PDB file of C-alpha atoms in Angstrom:
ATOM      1  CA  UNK A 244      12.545  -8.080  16.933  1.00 86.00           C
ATOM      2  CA  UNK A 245      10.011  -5.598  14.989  1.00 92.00           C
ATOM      3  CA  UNK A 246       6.648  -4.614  16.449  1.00 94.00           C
ATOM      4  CA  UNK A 247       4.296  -3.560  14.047  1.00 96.00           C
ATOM      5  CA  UNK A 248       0.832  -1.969  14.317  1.00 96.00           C
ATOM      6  CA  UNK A 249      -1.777  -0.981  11.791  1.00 97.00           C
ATOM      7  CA  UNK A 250      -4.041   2.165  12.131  1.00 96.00           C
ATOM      8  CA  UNK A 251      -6.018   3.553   9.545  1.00 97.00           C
ATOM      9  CA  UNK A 252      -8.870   0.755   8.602  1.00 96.00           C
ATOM     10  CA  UNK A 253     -12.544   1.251   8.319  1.00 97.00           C
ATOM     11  CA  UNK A 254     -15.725   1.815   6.361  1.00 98.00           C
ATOM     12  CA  UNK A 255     -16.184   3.321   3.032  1.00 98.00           C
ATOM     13  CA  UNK A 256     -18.025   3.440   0.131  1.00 98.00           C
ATOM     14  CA  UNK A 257     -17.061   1.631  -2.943  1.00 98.00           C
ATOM     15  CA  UNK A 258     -15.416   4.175  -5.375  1.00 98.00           C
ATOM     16  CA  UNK A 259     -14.186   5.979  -2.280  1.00 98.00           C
ATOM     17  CA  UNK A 260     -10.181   5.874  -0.559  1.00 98.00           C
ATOM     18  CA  UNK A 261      -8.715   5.240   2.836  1.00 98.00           C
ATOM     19  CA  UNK A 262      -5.243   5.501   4.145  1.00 98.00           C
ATOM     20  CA  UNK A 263      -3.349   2.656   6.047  1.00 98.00           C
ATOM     21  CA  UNK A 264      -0.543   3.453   8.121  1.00 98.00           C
ATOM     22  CA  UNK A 265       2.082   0.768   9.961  1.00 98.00           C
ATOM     23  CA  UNK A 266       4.361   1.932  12.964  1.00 97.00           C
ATOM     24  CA  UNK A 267       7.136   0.073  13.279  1.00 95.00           C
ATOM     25  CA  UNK A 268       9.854  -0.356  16.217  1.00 89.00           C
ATOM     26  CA  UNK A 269      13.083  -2.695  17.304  1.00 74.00           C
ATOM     27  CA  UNK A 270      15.046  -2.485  14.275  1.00 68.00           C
ATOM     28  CA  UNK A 271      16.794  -0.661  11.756  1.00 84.00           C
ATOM     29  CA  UNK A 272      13.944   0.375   9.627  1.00 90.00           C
ATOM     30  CA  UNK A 273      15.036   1.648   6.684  1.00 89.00           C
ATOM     31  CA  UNK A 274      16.922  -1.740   5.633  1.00 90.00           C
ATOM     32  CA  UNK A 275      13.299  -3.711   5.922  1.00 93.00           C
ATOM     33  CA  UNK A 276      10.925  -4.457   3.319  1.00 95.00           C
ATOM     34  CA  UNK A 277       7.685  -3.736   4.333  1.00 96.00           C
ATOM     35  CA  UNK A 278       4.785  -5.386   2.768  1.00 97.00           C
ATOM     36  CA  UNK A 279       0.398  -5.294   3.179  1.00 98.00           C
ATOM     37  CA  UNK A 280      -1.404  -8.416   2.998  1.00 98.00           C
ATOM     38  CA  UNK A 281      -5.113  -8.777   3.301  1.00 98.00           C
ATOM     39  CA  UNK A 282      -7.815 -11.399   3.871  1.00 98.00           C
ATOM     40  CA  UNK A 283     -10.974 -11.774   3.541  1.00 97.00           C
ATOM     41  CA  UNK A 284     -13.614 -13.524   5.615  1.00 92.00           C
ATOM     42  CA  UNK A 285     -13.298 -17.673   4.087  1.00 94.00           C
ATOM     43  CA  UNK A 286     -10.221 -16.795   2.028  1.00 96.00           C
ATOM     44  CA  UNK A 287      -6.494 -17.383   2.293  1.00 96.00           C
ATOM     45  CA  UNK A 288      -4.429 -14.281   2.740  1.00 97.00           C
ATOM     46  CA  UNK A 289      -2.658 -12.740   0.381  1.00 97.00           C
ATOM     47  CA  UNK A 290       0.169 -10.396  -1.369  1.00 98.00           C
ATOM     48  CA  UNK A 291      -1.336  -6.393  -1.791  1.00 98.00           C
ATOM     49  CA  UNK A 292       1.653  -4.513  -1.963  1.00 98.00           C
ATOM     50  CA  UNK A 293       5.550  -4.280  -0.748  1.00 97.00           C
ATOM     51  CA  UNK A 294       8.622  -1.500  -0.879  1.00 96.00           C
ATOM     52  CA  UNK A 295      11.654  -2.907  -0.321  1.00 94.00           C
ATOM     53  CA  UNK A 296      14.311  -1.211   1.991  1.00 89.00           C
ATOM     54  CA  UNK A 297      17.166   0.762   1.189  1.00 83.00           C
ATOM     55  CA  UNK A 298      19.094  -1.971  -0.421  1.00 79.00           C
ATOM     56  CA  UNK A 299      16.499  -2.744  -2.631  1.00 81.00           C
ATOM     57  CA  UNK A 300      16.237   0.619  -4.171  1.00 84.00           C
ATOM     58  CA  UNK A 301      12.873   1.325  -2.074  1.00 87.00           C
ATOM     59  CA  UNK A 302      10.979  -0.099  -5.167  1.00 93.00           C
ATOM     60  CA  UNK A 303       7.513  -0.946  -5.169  1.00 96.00           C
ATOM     61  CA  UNK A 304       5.699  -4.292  -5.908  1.00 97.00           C
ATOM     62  CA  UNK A 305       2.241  -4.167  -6.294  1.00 98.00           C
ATOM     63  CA  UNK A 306      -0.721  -7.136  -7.029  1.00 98.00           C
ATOM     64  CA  UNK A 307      -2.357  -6.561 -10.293  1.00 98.00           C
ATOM     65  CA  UNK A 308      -6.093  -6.532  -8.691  1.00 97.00           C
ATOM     66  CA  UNK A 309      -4.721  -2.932  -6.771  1.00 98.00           C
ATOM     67  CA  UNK A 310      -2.050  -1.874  -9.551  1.00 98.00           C
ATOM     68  CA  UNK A 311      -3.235   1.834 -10.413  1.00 97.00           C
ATOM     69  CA  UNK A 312      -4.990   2.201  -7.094  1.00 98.00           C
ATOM     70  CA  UNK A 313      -2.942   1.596  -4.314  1.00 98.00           C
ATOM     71  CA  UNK A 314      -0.005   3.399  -3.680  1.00 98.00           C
ATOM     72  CA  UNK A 315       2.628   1.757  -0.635  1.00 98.00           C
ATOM     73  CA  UNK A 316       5.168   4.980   0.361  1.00 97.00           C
ATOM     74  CA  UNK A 317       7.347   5.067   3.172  1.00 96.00           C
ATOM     75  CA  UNK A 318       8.547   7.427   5.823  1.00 95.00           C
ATOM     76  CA  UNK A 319      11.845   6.331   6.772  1.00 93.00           C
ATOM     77  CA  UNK A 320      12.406   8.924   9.612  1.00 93.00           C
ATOM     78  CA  UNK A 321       8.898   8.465  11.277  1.00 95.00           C
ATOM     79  CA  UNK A 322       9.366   4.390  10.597  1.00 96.00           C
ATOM     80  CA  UNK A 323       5.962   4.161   9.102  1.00 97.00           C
ATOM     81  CA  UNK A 324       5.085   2.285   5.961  1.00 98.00           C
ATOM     82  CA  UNK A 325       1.635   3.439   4.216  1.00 98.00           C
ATOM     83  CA  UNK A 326      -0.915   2.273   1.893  1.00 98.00           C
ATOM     84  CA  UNK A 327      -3.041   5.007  -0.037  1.00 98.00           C
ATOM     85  CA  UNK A 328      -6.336   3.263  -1.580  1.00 98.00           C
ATOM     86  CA  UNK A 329      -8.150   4.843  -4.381  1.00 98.00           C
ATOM     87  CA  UNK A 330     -10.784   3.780  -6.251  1.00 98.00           C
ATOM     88  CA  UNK A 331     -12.213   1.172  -3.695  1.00 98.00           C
ATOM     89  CA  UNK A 332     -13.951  -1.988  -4.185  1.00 98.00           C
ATOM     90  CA  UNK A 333     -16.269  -3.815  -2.194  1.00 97.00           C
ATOM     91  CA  UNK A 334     -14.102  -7.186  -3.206  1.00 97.00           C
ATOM     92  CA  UNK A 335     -11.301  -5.098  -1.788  1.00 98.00           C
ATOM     93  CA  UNK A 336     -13.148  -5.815   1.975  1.00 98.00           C
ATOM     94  CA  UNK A 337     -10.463  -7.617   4.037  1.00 98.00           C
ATOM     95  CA  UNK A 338      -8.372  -7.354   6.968  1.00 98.00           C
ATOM     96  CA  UNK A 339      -5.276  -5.752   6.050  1.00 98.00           C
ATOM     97  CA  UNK A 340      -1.771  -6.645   7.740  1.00 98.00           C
ATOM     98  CA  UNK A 341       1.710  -5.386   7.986  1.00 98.00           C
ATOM     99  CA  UNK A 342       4.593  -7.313   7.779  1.00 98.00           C
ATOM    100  CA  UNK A 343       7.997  -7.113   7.673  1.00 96.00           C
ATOM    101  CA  UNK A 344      11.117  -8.910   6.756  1.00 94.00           C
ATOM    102  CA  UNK A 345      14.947  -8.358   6.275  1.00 89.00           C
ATOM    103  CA  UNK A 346      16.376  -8.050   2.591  1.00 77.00           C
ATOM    104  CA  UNK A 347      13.943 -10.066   0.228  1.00 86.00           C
ATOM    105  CA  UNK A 348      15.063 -11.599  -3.563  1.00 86.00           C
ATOM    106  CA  UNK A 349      12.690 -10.697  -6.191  1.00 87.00           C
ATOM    107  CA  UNK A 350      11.304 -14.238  -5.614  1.00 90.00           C
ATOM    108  CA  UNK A 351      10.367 -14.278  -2.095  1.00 93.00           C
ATOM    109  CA  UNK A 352       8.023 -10.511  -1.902  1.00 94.00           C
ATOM    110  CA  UNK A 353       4.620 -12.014  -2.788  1.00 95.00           C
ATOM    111  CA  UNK A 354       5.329 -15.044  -0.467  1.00 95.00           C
ATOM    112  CA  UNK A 355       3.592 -14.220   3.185  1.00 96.00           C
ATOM    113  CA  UNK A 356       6.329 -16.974   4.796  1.00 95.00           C
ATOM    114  CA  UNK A 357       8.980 -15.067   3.315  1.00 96.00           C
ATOM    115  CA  UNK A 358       7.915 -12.498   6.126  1.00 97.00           C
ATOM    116  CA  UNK A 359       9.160 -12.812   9.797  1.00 94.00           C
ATOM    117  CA  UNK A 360       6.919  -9.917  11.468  1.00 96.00           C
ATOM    118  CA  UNK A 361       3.203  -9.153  11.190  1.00 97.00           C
ATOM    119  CA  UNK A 362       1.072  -6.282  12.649  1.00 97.00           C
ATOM    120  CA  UNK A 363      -2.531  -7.503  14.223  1.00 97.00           C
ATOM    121  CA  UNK A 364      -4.298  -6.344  10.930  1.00 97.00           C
ATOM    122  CA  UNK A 365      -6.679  -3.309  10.609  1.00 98.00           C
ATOM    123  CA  UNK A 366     -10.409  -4.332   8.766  1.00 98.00           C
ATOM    124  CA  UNK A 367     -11.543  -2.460   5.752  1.00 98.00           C
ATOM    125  CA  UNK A 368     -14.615  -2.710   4.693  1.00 98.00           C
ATOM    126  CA  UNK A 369     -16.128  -1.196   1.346  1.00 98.00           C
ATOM    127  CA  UNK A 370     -20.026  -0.919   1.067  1.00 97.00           C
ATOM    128  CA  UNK A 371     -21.408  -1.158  -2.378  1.00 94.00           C
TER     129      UNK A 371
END
């Protein structure tokens, strides 16, 4: 079992950045891939951001609406994944989750059921 939880989240103005942060306990951490998902009030979730874990090389995968302005990094010996956000948008206003999984294929990291472990989600919301 992982347990995930999601600090970070809350109100900015567009242009502005915020910092997410995910704690993560029960398992090995450094061998999950960690990803950030968001949605948005009458919208399906969806695929922000993942960093594989160490098998994967640690490399990042990023949506193109955030690629240039969100950066995911992780901490390995404080088993904490992060999301830096730049450059905010008031389309970027969602809640944003953690999740976790075990080794993922190339195929599976933008698919949310390809994720076994989710964090109660943080809200960010961008004023315009």
């Amino acid at each position: 079992q992982v347990q995930l939880a999601e600090s970070g989240g809350g109100l900015v103005q567009a242009g502005g950045s915020l910092r997410l942060s995910c704690a993560a306990s029960g398992r090995t951490f450094r061998t999950l891939s960690l990803g950030w998902f968001r949605q948005a009030p009458g919208k399906e979730r969806q695929f922000v951001a993942t960093i594989r874990g160490s098998g994967g090389g640690n490399r990042a995968y990023y949506a193109p609406s955030v690629e240039g302005r969100f950066t995911i990094s992780r901490d390995n010996t404080k088993n904490t994944v992060f999301l830096q956000m730049n450059s905010l948008k008031p389309e970027d206003t969602a809640i944003y989750y953690c999740a976790a999984a075990g080794g993922l294929i190339l195929s599976q990291i933008r698919n949310m059921a390809s994720y076994d472990y989710w964090g109660q989600g943080t809200q960010v919301t961008v004023s315009s």
